[in-house]
Every structure is written in C-alpha cells, then in structure tokens.
XYZ file of C-alpha atoms in Angstrom:
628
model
C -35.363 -41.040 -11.616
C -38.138 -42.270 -14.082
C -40.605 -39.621 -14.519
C -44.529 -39.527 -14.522
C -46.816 -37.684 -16.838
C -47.651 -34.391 -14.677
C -51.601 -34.343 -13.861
C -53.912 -31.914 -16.328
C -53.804 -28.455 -14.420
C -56.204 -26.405 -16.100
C -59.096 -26.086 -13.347
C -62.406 -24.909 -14.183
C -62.358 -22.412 -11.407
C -59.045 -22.063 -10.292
C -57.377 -19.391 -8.395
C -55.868 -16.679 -10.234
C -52.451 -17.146 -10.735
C -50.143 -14.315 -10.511
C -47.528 -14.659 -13.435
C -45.339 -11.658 -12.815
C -42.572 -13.021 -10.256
C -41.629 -10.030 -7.613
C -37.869 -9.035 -7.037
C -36.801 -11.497 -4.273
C -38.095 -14.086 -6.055
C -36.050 -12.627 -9.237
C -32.912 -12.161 -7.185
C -33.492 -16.091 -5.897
C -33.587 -17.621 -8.975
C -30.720 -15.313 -10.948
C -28.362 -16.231 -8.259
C -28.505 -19.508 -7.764
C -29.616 -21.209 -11.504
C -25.772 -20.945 -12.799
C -25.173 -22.943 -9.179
C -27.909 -25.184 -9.725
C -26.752 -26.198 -12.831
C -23.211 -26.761 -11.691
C -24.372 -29.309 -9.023
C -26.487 -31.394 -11.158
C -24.832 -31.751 -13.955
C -22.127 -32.712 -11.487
C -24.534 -34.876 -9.734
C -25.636 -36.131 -12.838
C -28.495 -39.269 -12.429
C -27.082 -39.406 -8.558
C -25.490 -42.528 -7.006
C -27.795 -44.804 -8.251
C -30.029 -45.367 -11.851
C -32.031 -48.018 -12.747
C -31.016 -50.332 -16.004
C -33.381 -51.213 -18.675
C -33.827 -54.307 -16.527
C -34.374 -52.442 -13.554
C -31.242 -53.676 -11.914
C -30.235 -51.159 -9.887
C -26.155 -50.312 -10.536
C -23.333 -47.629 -9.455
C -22.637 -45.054 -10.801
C -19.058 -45.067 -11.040
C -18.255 -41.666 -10.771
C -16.768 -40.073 -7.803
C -19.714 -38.075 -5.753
C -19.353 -34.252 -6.019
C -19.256 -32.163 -2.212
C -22.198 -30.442 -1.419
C -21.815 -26.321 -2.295
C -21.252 -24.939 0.853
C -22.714 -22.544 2.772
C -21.243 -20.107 4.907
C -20.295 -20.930 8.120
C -21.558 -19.621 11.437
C -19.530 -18.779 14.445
C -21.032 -21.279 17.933
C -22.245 -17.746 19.015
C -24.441 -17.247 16.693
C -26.525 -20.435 17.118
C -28.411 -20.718 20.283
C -27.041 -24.091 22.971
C -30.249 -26.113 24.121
C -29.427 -29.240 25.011
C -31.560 -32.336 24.042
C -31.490 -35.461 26.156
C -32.461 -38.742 25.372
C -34.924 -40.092 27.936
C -36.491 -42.768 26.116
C -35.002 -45.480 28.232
C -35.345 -43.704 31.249
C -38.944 -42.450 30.300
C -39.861 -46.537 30.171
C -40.008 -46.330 26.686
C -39.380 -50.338 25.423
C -40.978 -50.675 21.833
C -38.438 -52.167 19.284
C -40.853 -51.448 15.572
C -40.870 -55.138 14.197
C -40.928 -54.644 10.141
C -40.238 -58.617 9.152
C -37.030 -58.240 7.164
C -35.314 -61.549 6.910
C -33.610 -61.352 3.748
C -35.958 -61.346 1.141
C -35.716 -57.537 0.741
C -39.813 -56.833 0.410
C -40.096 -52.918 -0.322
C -42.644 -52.284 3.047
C -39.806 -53.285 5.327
C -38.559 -50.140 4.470
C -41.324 -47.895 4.874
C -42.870 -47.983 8.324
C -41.887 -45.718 11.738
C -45.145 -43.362 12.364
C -46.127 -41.760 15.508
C -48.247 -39.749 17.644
C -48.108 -37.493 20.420
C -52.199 -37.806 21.577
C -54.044 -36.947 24.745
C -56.230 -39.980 24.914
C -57.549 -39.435 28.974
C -57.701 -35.401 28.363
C -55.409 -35.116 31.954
C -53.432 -32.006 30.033
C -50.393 -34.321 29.022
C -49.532 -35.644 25.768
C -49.351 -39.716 25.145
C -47.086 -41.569 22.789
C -48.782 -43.641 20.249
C -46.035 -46.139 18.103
C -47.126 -47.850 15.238
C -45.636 -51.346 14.791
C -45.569 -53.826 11.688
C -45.436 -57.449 11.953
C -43.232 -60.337 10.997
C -44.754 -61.342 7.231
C -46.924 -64.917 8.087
C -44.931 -66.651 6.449
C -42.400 -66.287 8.434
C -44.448 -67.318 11.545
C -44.380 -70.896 11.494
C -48.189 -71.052 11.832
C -48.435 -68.838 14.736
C -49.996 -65.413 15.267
C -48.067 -62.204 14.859
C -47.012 -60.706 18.326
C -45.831 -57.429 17.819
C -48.766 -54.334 18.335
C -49.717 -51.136 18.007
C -48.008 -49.187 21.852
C -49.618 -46.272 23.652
C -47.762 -45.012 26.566
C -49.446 -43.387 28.921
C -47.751 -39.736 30.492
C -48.121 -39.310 34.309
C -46.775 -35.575 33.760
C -43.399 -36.236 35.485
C -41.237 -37.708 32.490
C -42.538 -41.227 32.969
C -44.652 -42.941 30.439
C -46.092 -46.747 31.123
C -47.622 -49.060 28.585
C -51.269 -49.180 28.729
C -52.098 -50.995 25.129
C -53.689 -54.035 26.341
C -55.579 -51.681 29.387
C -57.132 -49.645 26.359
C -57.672 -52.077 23.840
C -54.901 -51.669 21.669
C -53.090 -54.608 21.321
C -53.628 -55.486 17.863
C -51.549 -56.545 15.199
C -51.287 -54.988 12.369
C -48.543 -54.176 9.757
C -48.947 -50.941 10.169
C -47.760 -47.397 8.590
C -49.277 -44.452 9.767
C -51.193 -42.593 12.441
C -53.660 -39.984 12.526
C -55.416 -38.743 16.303
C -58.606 -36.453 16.036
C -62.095 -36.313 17.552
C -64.288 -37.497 14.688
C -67.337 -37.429 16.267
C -67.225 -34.141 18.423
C -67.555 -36.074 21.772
C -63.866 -34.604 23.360
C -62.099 -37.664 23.181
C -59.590 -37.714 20.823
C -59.721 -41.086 18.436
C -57.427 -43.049 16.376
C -57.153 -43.885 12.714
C -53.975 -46.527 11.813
C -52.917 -46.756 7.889
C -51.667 -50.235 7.036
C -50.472 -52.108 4.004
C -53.638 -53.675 4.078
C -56.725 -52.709 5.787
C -56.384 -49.846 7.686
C -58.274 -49.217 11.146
C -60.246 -46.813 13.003
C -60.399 -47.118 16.743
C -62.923 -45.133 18.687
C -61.819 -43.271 22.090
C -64.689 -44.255 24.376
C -64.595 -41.492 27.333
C -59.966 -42.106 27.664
C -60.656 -45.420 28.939
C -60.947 -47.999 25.971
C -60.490 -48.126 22.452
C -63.216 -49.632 20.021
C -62.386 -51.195 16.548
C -65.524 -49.627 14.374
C -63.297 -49.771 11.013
C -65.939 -51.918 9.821
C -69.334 -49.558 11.080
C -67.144 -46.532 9.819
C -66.760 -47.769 6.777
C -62.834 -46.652 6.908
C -60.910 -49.848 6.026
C -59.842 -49.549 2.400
C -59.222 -51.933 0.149
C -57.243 -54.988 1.490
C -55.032 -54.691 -0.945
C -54.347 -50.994 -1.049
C -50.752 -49.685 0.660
C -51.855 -46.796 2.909
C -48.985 -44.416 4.229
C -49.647 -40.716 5.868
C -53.281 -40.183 7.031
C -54.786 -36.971 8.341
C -58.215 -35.575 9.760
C -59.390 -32.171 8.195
C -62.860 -30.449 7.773
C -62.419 -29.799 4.059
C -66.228 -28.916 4.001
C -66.678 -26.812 6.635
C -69.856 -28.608 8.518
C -68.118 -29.149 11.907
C -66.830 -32.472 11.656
C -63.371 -34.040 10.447
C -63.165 -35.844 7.601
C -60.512 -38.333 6.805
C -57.805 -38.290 4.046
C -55.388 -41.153 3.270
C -52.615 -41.810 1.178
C -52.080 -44.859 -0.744
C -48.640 -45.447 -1.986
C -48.129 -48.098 -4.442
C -49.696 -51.388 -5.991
C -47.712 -54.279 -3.967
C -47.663 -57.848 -3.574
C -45.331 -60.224 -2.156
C -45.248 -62.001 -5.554
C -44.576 -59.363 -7.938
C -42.106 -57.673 -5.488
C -39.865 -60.997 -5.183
C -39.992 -61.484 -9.317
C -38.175 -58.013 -9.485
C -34.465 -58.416 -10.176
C -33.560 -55.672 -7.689
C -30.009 -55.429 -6.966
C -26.950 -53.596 -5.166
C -23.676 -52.907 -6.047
C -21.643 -56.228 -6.118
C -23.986 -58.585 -5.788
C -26.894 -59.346 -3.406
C -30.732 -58.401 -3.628
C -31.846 -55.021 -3.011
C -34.509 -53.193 -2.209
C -37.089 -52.400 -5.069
C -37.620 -48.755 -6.393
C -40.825 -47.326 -6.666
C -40.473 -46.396 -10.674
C -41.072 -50.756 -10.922
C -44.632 -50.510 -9.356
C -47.761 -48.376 -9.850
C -48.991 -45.972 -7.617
C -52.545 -45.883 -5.867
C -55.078 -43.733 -5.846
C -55.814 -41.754 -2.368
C -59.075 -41.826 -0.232
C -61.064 -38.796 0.863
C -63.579 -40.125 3.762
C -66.604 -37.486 4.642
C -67.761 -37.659 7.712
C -71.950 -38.052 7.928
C -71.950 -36.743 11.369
C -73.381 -40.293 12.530
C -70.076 -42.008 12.978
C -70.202 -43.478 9.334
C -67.883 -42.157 6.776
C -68.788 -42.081 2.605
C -65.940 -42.253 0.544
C -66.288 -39.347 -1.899
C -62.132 -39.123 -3.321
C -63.904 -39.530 -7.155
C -66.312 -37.281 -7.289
C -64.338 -34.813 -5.413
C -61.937 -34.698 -8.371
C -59.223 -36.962 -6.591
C -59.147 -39.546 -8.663
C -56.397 -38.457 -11.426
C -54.689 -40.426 -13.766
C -52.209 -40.285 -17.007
C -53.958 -40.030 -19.805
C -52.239 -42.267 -21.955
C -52.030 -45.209 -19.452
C -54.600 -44.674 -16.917
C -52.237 -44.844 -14.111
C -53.019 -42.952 -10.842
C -51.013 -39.996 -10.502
C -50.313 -40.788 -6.624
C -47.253 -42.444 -4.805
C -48.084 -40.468 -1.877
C -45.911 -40.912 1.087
C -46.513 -37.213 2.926
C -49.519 -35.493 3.402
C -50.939 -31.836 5.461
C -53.828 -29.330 5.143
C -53.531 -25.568 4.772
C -55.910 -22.665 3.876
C -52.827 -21.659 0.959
C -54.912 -18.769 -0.742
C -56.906 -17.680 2.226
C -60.551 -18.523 0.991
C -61.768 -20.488 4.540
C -61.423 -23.791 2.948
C -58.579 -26.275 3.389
C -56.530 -27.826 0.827
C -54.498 -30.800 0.614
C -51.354 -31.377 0.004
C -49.057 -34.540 -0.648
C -45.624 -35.589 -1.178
C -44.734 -38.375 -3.912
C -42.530 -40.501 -4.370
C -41.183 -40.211 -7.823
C -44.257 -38.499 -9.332
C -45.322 -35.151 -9.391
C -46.841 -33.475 -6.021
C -50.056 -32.676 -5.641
C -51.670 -29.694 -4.649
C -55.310 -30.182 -4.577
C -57.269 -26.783 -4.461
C -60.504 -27.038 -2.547
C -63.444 -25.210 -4.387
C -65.578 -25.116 -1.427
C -68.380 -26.676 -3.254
C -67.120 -30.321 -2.037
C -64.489 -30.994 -4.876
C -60.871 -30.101 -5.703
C -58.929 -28.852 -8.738
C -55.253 -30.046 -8.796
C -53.010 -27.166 -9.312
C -49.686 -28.258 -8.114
C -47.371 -27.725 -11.486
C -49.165 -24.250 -11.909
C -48.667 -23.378 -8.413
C -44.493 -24.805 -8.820
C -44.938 -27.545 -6.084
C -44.848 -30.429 -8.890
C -41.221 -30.731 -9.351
C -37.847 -30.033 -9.118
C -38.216 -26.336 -10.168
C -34.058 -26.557 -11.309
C -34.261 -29.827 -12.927
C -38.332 -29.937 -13.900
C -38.100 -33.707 -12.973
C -39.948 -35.635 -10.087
C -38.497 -36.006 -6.554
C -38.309 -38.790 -3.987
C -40.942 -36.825 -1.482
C -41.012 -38.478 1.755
C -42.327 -35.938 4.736
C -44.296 -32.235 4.467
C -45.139 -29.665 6.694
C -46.187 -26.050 5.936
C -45.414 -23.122 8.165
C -45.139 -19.052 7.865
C -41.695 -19.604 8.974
C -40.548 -15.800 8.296
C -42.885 -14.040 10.549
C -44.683 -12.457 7.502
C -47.709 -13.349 4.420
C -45.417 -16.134 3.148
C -46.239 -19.285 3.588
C -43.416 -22.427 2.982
C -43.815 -25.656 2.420
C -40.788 -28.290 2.879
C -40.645 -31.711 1.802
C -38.054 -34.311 2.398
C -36.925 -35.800 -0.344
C -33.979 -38.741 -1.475
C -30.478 -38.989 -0.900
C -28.751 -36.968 -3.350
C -32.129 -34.640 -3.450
C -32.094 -31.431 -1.503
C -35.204 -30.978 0.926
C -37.562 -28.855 -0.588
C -38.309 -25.152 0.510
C -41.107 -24.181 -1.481
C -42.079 -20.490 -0.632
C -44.898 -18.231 -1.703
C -46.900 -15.170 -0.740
C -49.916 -15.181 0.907
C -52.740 -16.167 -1.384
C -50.920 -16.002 -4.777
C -50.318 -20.034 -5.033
C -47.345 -19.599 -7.124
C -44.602 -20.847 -5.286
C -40.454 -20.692 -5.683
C -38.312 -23.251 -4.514
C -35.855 -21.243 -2.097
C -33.694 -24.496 -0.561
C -30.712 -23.134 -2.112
C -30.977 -19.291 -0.983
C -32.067 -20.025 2.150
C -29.227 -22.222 2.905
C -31.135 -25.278 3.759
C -30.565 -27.210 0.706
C -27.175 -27.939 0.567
C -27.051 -29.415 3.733
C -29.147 -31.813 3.079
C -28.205 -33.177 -0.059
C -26.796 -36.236 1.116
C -29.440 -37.047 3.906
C -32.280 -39.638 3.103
C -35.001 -37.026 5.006
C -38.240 -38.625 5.765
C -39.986 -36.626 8.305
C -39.718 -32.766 8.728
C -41.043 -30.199 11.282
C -41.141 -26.702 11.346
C -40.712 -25.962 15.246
C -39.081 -23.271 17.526
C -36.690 -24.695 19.948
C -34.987 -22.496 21.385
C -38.494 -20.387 21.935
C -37.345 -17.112 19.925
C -40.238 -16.543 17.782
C -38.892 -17.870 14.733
C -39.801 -21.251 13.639
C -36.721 -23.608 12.830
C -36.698 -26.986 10.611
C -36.421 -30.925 11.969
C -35.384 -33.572 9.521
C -35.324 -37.210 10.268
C -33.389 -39.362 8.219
C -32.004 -42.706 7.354
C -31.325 -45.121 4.391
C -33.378 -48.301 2.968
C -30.430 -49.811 2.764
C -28.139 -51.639 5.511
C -25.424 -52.163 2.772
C -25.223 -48.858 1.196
C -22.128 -47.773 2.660
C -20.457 -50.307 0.332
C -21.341 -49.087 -2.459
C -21.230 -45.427 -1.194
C -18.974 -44.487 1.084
C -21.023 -41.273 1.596
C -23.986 -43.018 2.434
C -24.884 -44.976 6.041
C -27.855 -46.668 6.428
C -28.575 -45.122 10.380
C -28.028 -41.634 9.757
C -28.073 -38.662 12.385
C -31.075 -36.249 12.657
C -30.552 -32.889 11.652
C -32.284 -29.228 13.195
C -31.854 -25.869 11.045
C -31.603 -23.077 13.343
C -33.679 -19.720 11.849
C -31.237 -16.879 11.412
C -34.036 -14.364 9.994
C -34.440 -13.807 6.689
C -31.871 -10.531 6.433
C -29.325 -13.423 8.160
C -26.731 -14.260 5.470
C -27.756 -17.795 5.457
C -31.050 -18.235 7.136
C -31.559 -21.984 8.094
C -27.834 -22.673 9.948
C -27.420 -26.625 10.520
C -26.924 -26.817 14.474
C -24.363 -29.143 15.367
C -23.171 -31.355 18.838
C -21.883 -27.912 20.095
C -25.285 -26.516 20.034
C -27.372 -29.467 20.458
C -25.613 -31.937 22.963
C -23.902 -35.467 21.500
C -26.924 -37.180 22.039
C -29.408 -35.326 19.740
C -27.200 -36.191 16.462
C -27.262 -40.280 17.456
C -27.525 -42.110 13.611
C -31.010 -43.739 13.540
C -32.806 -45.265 11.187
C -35.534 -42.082 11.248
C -38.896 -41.906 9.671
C -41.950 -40.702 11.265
C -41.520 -37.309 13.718
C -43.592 -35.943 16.376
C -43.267 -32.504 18.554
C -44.832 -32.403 21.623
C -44.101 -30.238 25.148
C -44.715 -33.473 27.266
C -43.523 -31.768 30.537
C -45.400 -28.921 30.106
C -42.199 -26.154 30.930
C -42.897 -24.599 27.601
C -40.398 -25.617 24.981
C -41.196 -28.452 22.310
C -39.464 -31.911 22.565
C -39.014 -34.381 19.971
C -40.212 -37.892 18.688
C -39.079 -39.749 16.096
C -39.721 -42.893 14.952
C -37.436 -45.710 13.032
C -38.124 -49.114 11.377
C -37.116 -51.870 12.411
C -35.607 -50.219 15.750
C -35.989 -48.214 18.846
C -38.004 -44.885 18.840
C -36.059 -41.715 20.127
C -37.670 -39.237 22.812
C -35.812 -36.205 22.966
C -36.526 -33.641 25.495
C -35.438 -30.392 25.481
C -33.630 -28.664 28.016
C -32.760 -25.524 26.712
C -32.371 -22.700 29.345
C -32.187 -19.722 27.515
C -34.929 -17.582 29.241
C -37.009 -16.423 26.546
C -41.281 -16.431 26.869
C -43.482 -18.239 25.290
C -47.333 -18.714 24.841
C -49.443 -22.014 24.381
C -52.897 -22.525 23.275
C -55.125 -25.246 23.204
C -58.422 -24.604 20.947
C -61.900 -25.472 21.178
C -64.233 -25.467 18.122
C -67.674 -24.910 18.612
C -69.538 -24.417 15.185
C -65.648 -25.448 13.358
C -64.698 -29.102 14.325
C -63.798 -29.617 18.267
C -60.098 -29.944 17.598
C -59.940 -26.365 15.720
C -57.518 -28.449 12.973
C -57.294 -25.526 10.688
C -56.889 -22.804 12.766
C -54.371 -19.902 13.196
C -53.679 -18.040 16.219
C -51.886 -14.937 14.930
C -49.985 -12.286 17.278
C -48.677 -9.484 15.931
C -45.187 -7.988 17.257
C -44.648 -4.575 15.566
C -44.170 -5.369 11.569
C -43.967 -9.100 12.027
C -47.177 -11.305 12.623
C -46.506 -14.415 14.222
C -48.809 -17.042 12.688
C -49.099 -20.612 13.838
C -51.679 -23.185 12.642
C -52.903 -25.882 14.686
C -52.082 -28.785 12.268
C -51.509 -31.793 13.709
C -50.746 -34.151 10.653
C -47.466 -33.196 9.150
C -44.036 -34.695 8.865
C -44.063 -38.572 7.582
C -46.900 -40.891 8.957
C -47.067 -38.798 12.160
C -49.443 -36.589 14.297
C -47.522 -33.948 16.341
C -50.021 -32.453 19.521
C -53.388 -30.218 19.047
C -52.143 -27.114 21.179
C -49.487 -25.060 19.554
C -46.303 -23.425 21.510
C -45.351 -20.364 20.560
C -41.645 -18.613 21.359
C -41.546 -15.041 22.070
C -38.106 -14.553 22.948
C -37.931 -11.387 24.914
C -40.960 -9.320 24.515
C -42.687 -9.205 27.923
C -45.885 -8.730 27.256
C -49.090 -9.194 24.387
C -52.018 -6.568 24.049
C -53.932 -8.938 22.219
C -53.924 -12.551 19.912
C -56.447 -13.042 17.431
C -57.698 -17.193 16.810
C -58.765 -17.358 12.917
C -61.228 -20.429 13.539
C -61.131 -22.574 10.029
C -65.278 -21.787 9.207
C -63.345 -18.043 8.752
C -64.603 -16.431 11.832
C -62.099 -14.177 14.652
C -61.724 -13.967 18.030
C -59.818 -11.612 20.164
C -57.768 -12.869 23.373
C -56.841 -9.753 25.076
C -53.764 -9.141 27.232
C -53.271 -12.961 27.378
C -50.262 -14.688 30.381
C -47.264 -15.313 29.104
C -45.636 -18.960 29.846
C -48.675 -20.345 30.303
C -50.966 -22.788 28.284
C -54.462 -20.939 27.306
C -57.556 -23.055 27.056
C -59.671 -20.960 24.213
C -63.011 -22.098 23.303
C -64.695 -20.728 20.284
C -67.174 -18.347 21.052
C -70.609 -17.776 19.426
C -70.066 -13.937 18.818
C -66.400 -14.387 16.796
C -66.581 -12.084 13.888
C -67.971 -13.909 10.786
C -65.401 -13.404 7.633
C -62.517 -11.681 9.368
C-alpha cells in the first residue's frame, strides 16, 4: 500500500509521553514479533498491488491461512440469539449508490446510520442515509431515492415518516451525525455528502428544517465528506461539529484512471491515485451559526514536501484519552497515517498520533486501510482501546494503552482478535455487551468493493458475513473468541455488503440490538434475544452547564477491583451514530451502592443505590463536584 509522509509530531505542549514500556506490554510484543513477521512476509504486498500505471494486478501467489487461535469449546461462549426483523419491523429502504458499470469510487463508500430519538417518546428511531443514481444517468429527471427515518411505536414496528418530517431529500449521501446543537431537547441532524453536506434542524419532533445554509455547515461542493460527529471540544456547553473529508474526486479524473481487475474488466479505483482532503472543525456560536475554525485550530496538516493534506479520513470518535476534561479527536485513514489530534484546551490541537503508536501498523510501520473506530475501556480497568477496521488482508486494529499515558500498543494479535479478521473487509466496529455480562465485546461489519473479487480470490466474497468477538477476560487464554451460528443463530452471520453500524436497545428489555447498514442493498436490524438472566443498568444523561446530550461523559461503577466505565459517545463505528443512553451488563451482581457520572466540563455526581434493569434519567446537577 503506497505510503504517506507521517504528519510533524513534535507539539509545543504536548502530553508527556511515557517511554519506558511496562511488562505486559513487553511480554505482548516479545511474543508475537517473530509471528508477526512470519505472516507478513508470508502475506507479502497482500492480494492485490498497484503497478507503476496504477493497474491494479494479482498477486500470483497462493494466500497464506490466517495463524490460528485457540479454539473454544460452545460452552464457553454465551447462546443469544439474534433475529432478523427488518422485514417484519416494516423496514423497506434498498440504499441506491448509482453503480451501472462505470465503476466510480463513491459507489463503494456509502451505508451510514442512526439510531435517534427525534419525538423524545423514550424509543430510539432509525435514520438511513441513501445516495442517488449519478444525473447522468437520469435521463433528465430528478433523483428519487432519500434520506428514511422510521419512526418506533415501542412494540418492534417502525413506519416511514420522511416526507411527514421533512426529510425527503435527495442527496448522495455518506454519513450521519444526531445531536442537540442548540440545547433546545430535540435532537437534530447533520448528513455528510460527496458534495454539500446538510444540517437539518429538529423543530419540537415534529419537522425537520434545512438551515445548512444559516448554519453555515455545507462545505465545499466539491469536498467528499464521510464520518461526522458532534463534540464540545471547548467546553462552553454547546456541540460543535467535526467532519471528515476523504479524498479529492471527480467524475472526470476518476473515469481517466486505468483501474483494473484480474482478467480483464474495470475496477474500482484505490485511494493511493487521489489526494486526500482536509477535515472541518465547526464551533458552535451558541446562536445557531457555526464558524469554521479546523486552521487555526491546528487541523489543517500537510506533507511538507508536497503540500498534500495528511487526511483520507473515513472513521472518526471523541475521547478524553489522557484525562485532562477536554476531548480529543480521533480518525481513521485510509492509506495514510491516523490521526490523533490532542486538544490543548486553549481552542487548538497538537497531532500526536505516531508518538502516541496509533499512526501505523506498529509490526510493519506502514499505513493501513482504516475504515471504522470506536474507543472503549473494554477490560474493566485504566486502559483504554481503540479498534479500527481496516482492509482485507489487514488485521483490525486493537490499539491499547493506560489511562492517561497516550502511548499505545497494538494488542490484535495477543488478544486474539486479529487473526480472525485478517481476511474480512471491516468497515464499521462496536464495542458492545451482548450477552449483558459486564464485559464489553467487539462488532465488525464487513464486505468487499468488489462484486468480482471472488474471481480473482477465491478467499474473498464481495457480501461477507458480520462478525461479534465474545470477551473472555483478559486472564482468558484468548480474550476476544469469534462467536459463531452455534452461539449466535444462522441469521446473525447472513453475508452483506456491511458498512455503517448502529447499537441501539429499541425494545427497551435491556440488551443492545444491532444496525447495520450496506450499499447498494438492504439494511439489517438485528434484535437480540438473548435469555441469559443477567442485570443490567441504563442511563440516559442530561447536561446542564456540559452540552444537553452529556456526549463526553462517563458513568463509572465500580465492582470490587474492576471499574466499569462507559462513555456516552454516540459517533463511532463507520458513518454512524449509535443511541445517547448507554446499557450497561452486570451479569450477576444484584445490587449497586453507588455510580458516579463524570460530566465532560470535569465535574462528579453520585447516584446512590440506583434500580437495576431499569433505564435512569440523570440530569446534571448544579452542586456536582468541580474537578473530580
């Protein structure tokens, strides 16, 4: 894969950096580089490299298995059965992306989605973004297909209210982000597009305004946006917008490409053959008009020696990594270097992701396909992981660290995550608990560019089936354990075409279902059914002097010497927006003396001897202790 320049890392008031490594991350890396190494030099430049001409060839040798991990027994992974209801839910939407033929890269890249609760009735909505057929394939008529919110009634049954609410617009759409942007409690909706994007303003769950224009939020027409997320990165109450751009396209230069597949036939283009773009960081002026401020906030970085943008930014999410009360940003790119933008709480950001081992491959030191990223204390304890779904032929990333130190170690290998999903093309990931027993587990969604691919490599399929990594615990031999059928049910592990994902409890009975979107197909609601008896504990927050939606905060309970830490973080995975309130498993304990809320302006708040199975409305209150 070609690789970029990686950004200039030395910040002017960066984070210390711890530089001695402690013993598990010692014992990681010692046990697994000699493995490493074995798989990709067996690997070699994967499946497919890119000619001087950027023609796109096989590589004709034979593909290498996947290092195994060790194999469970059925009884050690929980059965909770996920059924399919999107049909019976009255789910119709079919994502229109225009292929005909022509193989234009954007075809490829659409399938965000959005579990919102537009009419605040306590039940999560389905927003689908749709693309359109490309004009000029329309004869001279207008495109058809929309943007689709379905409505929940609360008892499994959504209906299509998009023209009720003002939705039915056209637009060749990408991404989705849902937050309350002007503190009124009504959630509202921003849409990324690969042209100008849109911001639709929730007026009282009953309509939907265009103000893109009033906002100021629409981009440059002919800027690709892709995931988009709302965050108060300077902590005055309001959300702020950030978007990521993906790459300089046009029809014209994407049709001159001489893109092609194995044996003939045009092919979808690469993104090494097209610049990136740079990203846009919207603050909010608390009068329903946006500034964008992405330059002089230290976004705006670009190689040196050719003055391209150092972005092809397909993922994006928010986290407080080092524990200061301010939220940094982090994005996934596509054949570049991450980015791990450190906010200085004085309005601008240093970039510290090779410093902080986020940047790259940490076996191979070059630049990944990074699709989808979410971030998660997935072990119960300080550490705090960030996974990324990358290319076929690319494990997903597992990028761990402790608590504050922003040094990083890529544990996909140890964990035994990575190589299962070597051979998947992952776009959107989750960190979720399904079977509600206090450990967090991992979604991937995944599925090729490519309808063909299969004939070039027979271990490749252009629908592929979703996959869920059950959480062993990290003394567990193997800690993530791929669930299969057994575990699952048939109809989880259906091959789609997956991009965006969503989690969501749309019924309300306490365990999190699934959304996931596809291009240029049918969405997938899956709802889970486990039956396995353990507690759990929802929460849905309140800001009063942090933003409304509380995006940013962390309800912590602690459960003798683990702390169970969950951030309310809607904008993770690929182009999606999972819920505002945040389920959390407890598996058997019966009871909780107390939860503490860490609101994102850095204040606490106790909850004392709070119901289990039960959602919790928490507002914050004006005596929470300031800098806890």
């Amino acid at each position: 894969m070609t690789n970029q320049p990686a950004p200039d890392d030395t910040p002017s008031a960066a984070p210390e950096i711890d530089q001695e490594q402690d013993d598990r991350i010692i014992g990681v890396v010692s046990m697994w580089s000699l493995v490493v190494l074995g798989v990709v030099a067996a690997i070699g430049l994967g499946i497919y490299f890119t000619s001087g001409d950027g023609t796109r060839v096989a590589d004709p040798e034979p593909e290498p298995p996947p290092p195994a991990p060790r194999d469970l027994s059925d009884a050690e992974i929980p059965r909770a059965q996920f059924r399919d209801i999107t049909a019976a839910a009255g789910i119709t939407f079919v994502q229109e992306n225009g292929a005909t033929g022509e193989k234009l890269l954007p075809e490829t890249m659409g399938g965000g989605c959005a579990f919102l609760d537009f009419n605040n009735d306590q039940f999560p909505d389905i927003l689908l973004v749709n693309s359109q057929r490309w004009e000029s394939d329309r004869d001279g008529q207008a495109a058809t297909s929309n943007l689709t919110l379905y409505q929940n009634d609360g008892s499994g049954q959504f209906a299509d209210v998009t023209g009720q609410v003002g939705l039915d617009v056209s637009v060749y759409g990408m991404g989705v982000a849902a937050g309350d942007y002007d503190n009124d409690g009504y959630v509202d909706l921003f849409v990324s597009t690969l042209f100008e994007n849109r911001l639709f303003h929730n007026e009282q769950g009953k309509r939907f305004t265009d103000v893109t224009a009033t906002a100021g939020v629409g981009g440059a027409a002919d800027h690709w946006s892709s995931s988009c997320g709302w965050v108060d990165y300077d902590n005055d109450g309001d959300l702020d917008l950030v978007v990521c751009n993906y790459l300089k396209w046009s029809r014209d230069y994407d049709l001159a490409q001489d893109f092609k597949l194995t044996g003939g036939g045009r092919a979808y283009g690469r993104p090494n053959n097209f610049e990136g773009q740079l990203p846009y960081l919207y603050r909010n002026q608390g009068d329903g008009t946006f500034v964008e401020v992405a330059a002089e906030a230290g976004l705006h970085l670009r190689d040196p020696d050719t003055n391209s943008p150092l972005f092809k930014s397909l993922g994006l999410t928010f986290a407080d990594f080092d524990g200061d009360h301010h939220m940094d940003i982090m994005m996934a790119n596509d054949t570049v270097a991450n980015v791990l933008l450190h906010n200085q709480g004085d309005g601008s950001f240093t970039e510290l992701a090779s410093l902080a081992g986020v940047a790259f491959d940490q076996n191979t030191g070059e630049a990944r396909a990074g699709m989808g990223i979410d971030n998660a204390c997935f072990r119960n304890s300080t550490e705090q992981g960030v996974a990324i779904g990358n290319f076929a032929n690319e494990m997903t990333a597992l990028y761990v660290a402790d608590a504050g130190r922003l040094q990083f170690v890529d544990e996909a290998m140890s964990s035994g995550m990575g190589p299962n999903t070597r051979l998947a093309l992952t776009f959107g990931v989750l960190f979720l608990d399904y079977d509600l027993d206090g450990k967090l587990d991992l979604f991937a969604a995944n599925g090729h560019l490519e309808k063909d691919v299969n004939i070039g490599q027979p271990s490749q399929h252009y629908a592929q089936p979703p996959q869920l990594f059950w959480n062993c615990g990290v003394t567990a031999e193997t800690e993530f354990a791929p669930a299969s059928p057994e575990h699952l049910g048939d109809e989880f592990f259906v091959p789609i075409v997956g991009r965006g994902s969503a989690c969501a409890d749309i019924d309300r009975d306490g365990d999190v279902d699934l959304l996931i979107g596809t291009v240029g197909g049918s969405p997938r609601l899956l709802r889970n059914d486990q039956e396995l008896g353990h507690h759990w504990i929802a929460f849905k927050l309140t800001g009063s002097t942090s933003n409304r939606d509380a995006i940013g905060a962390v309800v912590e309970i602690r459960q003798g010497e683990e702390t169970l830490r969950r951030q309310v973080m809607p904008t993770r995975s690929y182009q999606s927006q999972s819920e505002l309130p945040i389920t959390i498993g407890l598996g058997d304990l019966q009871s909780l003396e107390s939860v503490t809320i860490r609101w994102p302006d850095g204040t606490s708040q106790q909850v004392d001897n709070p119901a289990l199975d039960q959602l919790h409305e928490i507002r914050q209150s004006s005596d929470s202790a300031s800098g806890a």
